[in-house]
XYZ file of C-alpha atoms in Angstrom:
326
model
C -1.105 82.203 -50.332
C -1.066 79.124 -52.417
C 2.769 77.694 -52.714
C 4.264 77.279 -56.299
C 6.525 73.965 -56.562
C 8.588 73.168 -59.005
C 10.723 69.972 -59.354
C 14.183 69.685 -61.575
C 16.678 66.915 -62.623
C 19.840 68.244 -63.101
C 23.338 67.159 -64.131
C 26.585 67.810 -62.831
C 30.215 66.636 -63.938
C 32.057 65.002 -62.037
C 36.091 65.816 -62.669
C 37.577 62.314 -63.886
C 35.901 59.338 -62.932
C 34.420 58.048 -59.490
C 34.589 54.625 -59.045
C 33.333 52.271 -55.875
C 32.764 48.636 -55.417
C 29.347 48.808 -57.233
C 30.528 51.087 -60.016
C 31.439 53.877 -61.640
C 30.163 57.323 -62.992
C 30.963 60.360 -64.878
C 28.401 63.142 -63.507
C 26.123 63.677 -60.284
C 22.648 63.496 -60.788
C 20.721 65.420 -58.564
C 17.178 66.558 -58.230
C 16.079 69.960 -56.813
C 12.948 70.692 -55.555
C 11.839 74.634 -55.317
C 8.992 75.700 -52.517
C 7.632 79.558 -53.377
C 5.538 80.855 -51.124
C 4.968 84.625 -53.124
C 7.595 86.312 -51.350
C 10.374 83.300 -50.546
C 12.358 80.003 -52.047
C 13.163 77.417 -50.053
C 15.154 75.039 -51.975
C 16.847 71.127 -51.348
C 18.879 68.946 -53.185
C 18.333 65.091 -53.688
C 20.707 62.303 -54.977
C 18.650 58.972 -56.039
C 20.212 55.963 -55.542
C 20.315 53.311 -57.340
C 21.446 50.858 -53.909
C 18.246 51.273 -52.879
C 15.964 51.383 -56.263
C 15.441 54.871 -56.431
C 15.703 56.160 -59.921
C 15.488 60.013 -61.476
C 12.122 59.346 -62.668
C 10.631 57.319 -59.863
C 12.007 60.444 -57.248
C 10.693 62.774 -59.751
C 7.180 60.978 -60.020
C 7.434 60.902 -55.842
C 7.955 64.295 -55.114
C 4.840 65.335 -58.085
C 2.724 63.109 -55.823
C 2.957 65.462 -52.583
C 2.467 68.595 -54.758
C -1.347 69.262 -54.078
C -0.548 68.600 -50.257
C 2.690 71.105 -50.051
C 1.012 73.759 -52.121
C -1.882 73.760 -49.665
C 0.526 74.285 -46.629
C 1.834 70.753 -45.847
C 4.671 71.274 -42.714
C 7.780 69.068 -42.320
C 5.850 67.243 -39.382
C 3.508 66.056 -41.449
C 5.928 65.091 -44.298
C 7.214 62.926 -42.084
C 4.027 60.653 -41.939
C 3.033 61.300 -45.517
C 6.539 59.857 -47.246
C 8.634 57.086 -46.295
C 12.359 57.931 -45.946
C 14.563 58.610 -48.698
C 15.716 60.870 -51.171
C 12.966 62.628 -52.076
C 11.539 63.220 -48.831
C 14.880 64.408 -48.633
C 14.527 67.367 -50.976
C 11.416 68.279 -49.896
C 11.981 68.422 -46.377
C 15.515 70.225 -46.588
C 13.410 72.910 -48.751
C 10.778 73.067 -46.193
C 13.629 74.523 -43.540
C 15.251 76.507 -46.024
C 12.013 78.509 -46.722
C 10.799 78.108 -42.836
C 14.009 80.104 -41.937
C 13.401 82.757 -44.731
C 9.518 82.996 -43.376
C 11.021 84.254 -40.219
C 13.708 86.174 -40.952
C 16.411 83.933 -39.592
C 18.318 80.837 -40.181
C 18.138 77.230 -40.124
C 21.088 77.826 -37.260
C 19.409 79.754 -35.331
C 16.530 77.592 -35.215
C 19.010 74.280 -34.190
C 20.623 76.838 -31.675
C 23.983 76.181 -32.896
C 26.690 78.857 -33.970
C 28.230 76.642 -36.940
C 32.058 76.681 -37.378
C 33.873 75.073 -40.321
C 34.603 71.414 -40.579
C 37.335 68.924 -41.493
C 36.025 66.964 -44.311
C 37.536 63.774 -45.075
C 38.598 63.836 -48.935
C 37.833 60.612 -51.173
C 39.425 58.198 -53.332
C 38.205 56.424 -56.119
C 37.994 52.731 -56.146
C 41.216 51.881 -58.361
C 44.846 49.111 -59.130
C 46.907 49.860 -56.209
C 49.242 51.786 -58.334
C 45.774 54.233 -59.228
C 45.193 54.696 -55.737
C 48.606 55.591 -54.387
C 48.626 58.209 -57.131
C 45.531 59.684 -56.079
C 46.882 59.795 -52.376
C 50.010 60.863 -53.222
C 48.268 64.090 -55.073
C 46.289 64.633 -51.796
C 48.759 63.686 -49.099
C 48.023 67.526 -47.599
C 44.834 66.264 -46.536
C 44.202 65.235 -42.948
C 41.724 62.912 -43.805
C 41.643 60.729 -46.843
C 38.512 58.202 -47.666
C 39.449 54.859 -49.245
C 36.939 53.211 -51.636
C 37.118 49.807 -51.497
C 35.859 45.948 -52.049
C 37.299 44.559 -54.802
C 40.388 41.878 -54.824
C 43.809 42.813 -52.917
C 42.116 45.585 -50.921
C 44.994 45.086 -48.219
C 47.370 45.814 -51.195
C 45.372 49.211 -51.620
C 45.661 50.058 -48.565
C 48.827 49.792 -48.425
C 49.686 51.580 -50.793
C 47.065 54.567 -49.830
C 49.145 54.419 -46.788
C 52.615 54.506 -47.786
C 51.648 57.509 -50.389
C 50.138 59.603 -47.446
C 51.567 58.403 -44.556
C 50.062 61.359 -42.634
C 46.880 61.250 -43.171
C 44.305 59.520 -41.167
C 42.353 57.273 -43.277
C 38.753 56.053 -43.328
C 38.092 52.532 -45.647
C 34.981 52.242 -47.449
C 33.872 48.646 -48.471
C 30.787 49.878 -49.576
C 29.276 45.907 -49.016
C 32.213 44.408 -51.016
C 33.649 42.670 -48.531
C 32.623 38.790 -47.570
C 32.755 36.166 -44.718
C 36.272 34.809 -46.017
C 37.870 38.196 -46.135
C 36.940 40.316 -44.099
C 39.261 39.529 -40.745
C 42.053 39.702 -42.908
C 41.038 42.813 -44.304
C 40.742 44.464 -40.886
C 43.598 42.987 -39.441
C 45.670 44.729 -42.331
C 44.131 47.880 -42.014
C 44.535 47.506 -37.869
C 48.575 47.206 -38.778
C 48.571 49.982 -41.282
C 47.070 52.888 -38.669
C 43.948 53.130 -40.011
C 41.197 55.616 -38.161
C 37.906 54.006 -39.271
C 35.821 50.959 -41.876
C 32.394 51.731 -43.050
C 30.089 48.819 -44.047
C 32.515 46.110 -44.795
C 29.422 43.625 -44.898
C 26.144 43.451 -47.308
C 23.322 44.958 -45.339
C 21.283 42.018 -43.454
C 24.364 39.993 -43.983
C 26.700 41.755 -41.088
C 26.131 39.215 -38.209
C 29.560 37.893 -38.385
C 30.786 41.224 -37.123
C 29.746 40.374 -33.587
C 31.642 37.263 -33.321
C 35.025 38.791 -35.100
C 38.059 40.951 -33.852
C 37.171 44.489 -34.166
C 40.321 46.675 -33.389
C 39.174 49.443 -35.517
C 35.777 50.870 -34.655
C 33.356 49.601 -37.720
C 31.021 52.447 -38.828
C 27.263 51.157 -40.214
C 26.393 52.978 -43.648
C 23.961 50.538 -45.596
C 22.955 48.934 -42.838
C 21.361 52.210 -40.894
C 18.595 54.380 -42.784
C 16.399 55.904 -39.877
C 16.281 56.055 -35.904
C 14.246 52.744 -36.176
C 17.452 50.906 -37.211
C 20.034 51.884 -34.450
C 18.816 49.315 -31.530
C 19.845 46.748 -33.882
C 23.010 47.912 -34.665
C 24.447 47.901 -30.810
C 27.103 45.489 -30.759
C 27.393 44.944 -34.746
C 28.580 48.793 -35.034
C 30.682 51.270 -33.438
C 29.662 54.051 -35.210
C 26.781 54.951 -38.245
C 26.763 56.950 -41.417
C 24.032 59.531 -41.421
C 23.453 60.571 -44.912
C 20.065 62.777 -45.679
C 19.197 61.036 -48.299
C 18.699 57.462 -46.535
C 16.939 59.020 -43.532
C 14.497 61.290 -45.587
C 15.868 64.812 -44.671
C 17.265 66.722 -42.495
C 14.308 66.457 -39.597
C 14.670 62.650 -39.550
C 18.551 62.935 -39.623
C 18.804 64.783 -36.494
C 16.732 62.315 -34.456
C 18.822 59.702 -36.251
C 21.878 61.733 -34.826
C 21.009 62.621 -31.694
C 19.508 58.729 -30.847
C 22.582 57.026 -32.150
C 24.686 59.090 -29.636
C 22.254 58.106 -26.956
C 23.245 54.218 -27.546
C 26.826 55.218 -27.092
C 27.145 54.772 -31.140
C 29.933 56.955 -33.215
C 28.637 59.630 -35.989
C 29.537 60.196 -39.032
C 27.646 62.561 -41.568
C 28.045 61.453 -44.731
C 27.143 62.113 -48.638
C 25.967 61.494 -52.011
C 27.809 62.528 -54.690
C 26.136 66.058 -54.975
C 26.667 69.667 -55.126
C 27.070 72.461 -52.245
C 23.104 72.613 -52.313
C 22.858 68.613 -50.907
C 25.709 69.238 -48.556
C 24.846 72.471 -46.758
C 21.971 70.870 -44.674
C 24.669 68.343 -43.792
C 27.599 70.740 -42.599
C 24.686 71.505 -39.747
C 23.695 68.096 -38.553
C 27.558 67.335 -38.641
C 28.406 70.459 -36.100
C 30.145 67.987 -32.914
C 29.864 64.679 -35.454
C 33.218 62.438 -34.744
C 33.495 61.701 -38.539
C 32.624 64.814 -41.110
C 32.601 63.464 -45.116
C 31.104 66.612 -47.227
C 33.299 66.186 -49.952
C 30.830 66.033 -53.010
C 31.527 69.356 -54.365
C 35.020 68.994 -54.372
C 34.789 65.906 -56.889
C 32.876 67.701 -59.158
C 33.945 69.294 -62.164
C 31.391 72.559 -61.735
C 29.767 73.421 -58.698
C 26.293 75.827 -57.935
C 27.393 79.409 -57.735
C 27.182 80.295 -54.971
C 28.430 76.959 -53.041
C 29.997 76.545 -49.950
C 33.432 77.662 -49.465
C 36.416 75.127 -49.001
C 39.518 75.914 -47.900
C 41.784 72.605 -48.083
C 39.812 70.019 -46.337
C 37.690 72.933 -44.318
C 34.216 73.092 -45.320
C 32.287 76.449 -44.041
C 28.727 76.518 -42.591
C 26.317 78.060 -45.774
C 25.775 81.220 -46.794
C 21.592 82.044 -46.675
C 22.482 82.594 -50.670
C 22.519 79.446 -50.922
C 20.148 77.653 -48.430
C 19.183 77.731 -44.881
């Protein structure tokens, strides 16, 4: 039978404000793409991003393109030579498992051979004054794991204050490329003296040399910098670690290669997010079953969620429901 695809923007509020080095916004928007088959949906969730020039309409206008080739039977094999990575291979592919898994009766799980449990998901702060920050810390001091956003002016005075308002939680910094040449010892030597776990992507991508030459007494996690597996041989010795999101590596087929090839060159994993709803992250809580770093927080900074969504408990994110994909 012929497939039926369908491709929607959608909209979702974010509660407050969420701010990083490069801006801020007031909603998510995401784009879902639908795969029906006659008798089952597969579904996946996209964020564009701007970072890398993707735009609604230019995802939108990407994903119409491979419509004649999905709704004549196009696999996520092929997808993989047919789109470059990105987010709206991204949606496509993650619907392509959910609906593969449907197709035969089981679950995306099943198919990784994994038994998912929950995960600890680190729980993020907004790019803010000092004063802002310690406020937001202070309201989430409960958490184990807090995410610091970053790269602006006085960033060691933020983290010092992130610190001192939740002294027990570990903490992950975010420079999301804001850092520079002049600052950025200083910046790790104050977050080296204030206990902190982890830095992501203190550098501008291509500009991240200097890390090899520096002090690096906190492991230094690659976001920007790594997309797909083709990146990680150059990343050995600038990174401890990389930031697996779905949406850089093109879904969740690339992302596990990504994964599993970064652990092979002794590299650190995080899985990381968009800001998107429990439909983007549920692929995610898979690929991030054994990951050193877990951040699956989008939901949880939204004002309204999908229904259903995945459950959190606290800072404990379960694997999904098939209700909602996979």
């Amino acid at each position: 039978m012929v497939r039926v695809i369908s491709v929607d923007a959608e909209r979702f509020p974010i509660a407050g404000v969420f701010t990083i080095a490069r801006g801020s916004k007031t909603e998510a928007e995401v784009i879902t793409c639908t795969i029906h088959d006659g008798n089952y949906i597969g579904r996946g969730e996209c964020v564009p991003y701007r970072r890398y020039g993707e735009t609604i309409e230019g995802v939108l206008g990407a994903i119409e393109t491979m419509r004649p080739a999905l709704e004549n039977g196009l696999d996520r094999l092929q997808l993989q030579a047919a789109m470059p990575a990105g987010s709206a291979r991204n949606a496509i592919d993650c619907a392509l498992w959910d609906l593969e898994a449907k197709m035969a009766g089981t679950s995306v799980a099943r198919m990784l051979l994994i038994t998912p449990a929950a995960l600890e998901t680190a729980y993020t702060l907004s790019l803010a004054e000092p004063e802002a920050m310690a406020t937001q810390a202070r309201a989430n001091a409960a958490r184990p794991l807090l995410k610091v956003k970053l790269g602006g002016e006085n960033d060691a005075a933020r983290i010092r204050a992130v610190r001192e308002a939740a002294p027990r939680s570990r903490l992950i910094l975010d420079a999301n490329e804001g850092w520079t040449d002049d600052n950025v010892a200083e910046n790790i030597a104050a977050a080296a003296a204030l206990g902190v776990a982890l830095i992501e992507q203190p550098l501008p991508a291509g500009r991240d040399g200097k890390l090899r030459h520096i002090s690096r007494p906190i492991p230094i996690c690659a976001d920007e910098s790594v997309h797909a597996t083709k990146d990680i041989d150059t990343l050995v010795g600038l990174y401890d670690a990389v930031n697996i999101k779905l949406d850089k590596a093109g879904g969740l087929t690339e992302a596990i290669k990504l994964r599993d090839r970064a652990r092979k060159a002794g590299l650190g994993v995080m899985v990381g997010c968009m800001v998107g709803t429990s439909l983007a992250m549920a692929p995610a809580v898979l690929l991030a079953q054994g990951a050193d770093y877990v951040d699956l927080d989008g939901p949880l900074l939204l004002a309204r969620d999908r229904e259903p969504g995945l459950v959190y408990q606290g800072s404990l994110v379960s694997p999904p429901d098939a209700a909602l994909w996979g």
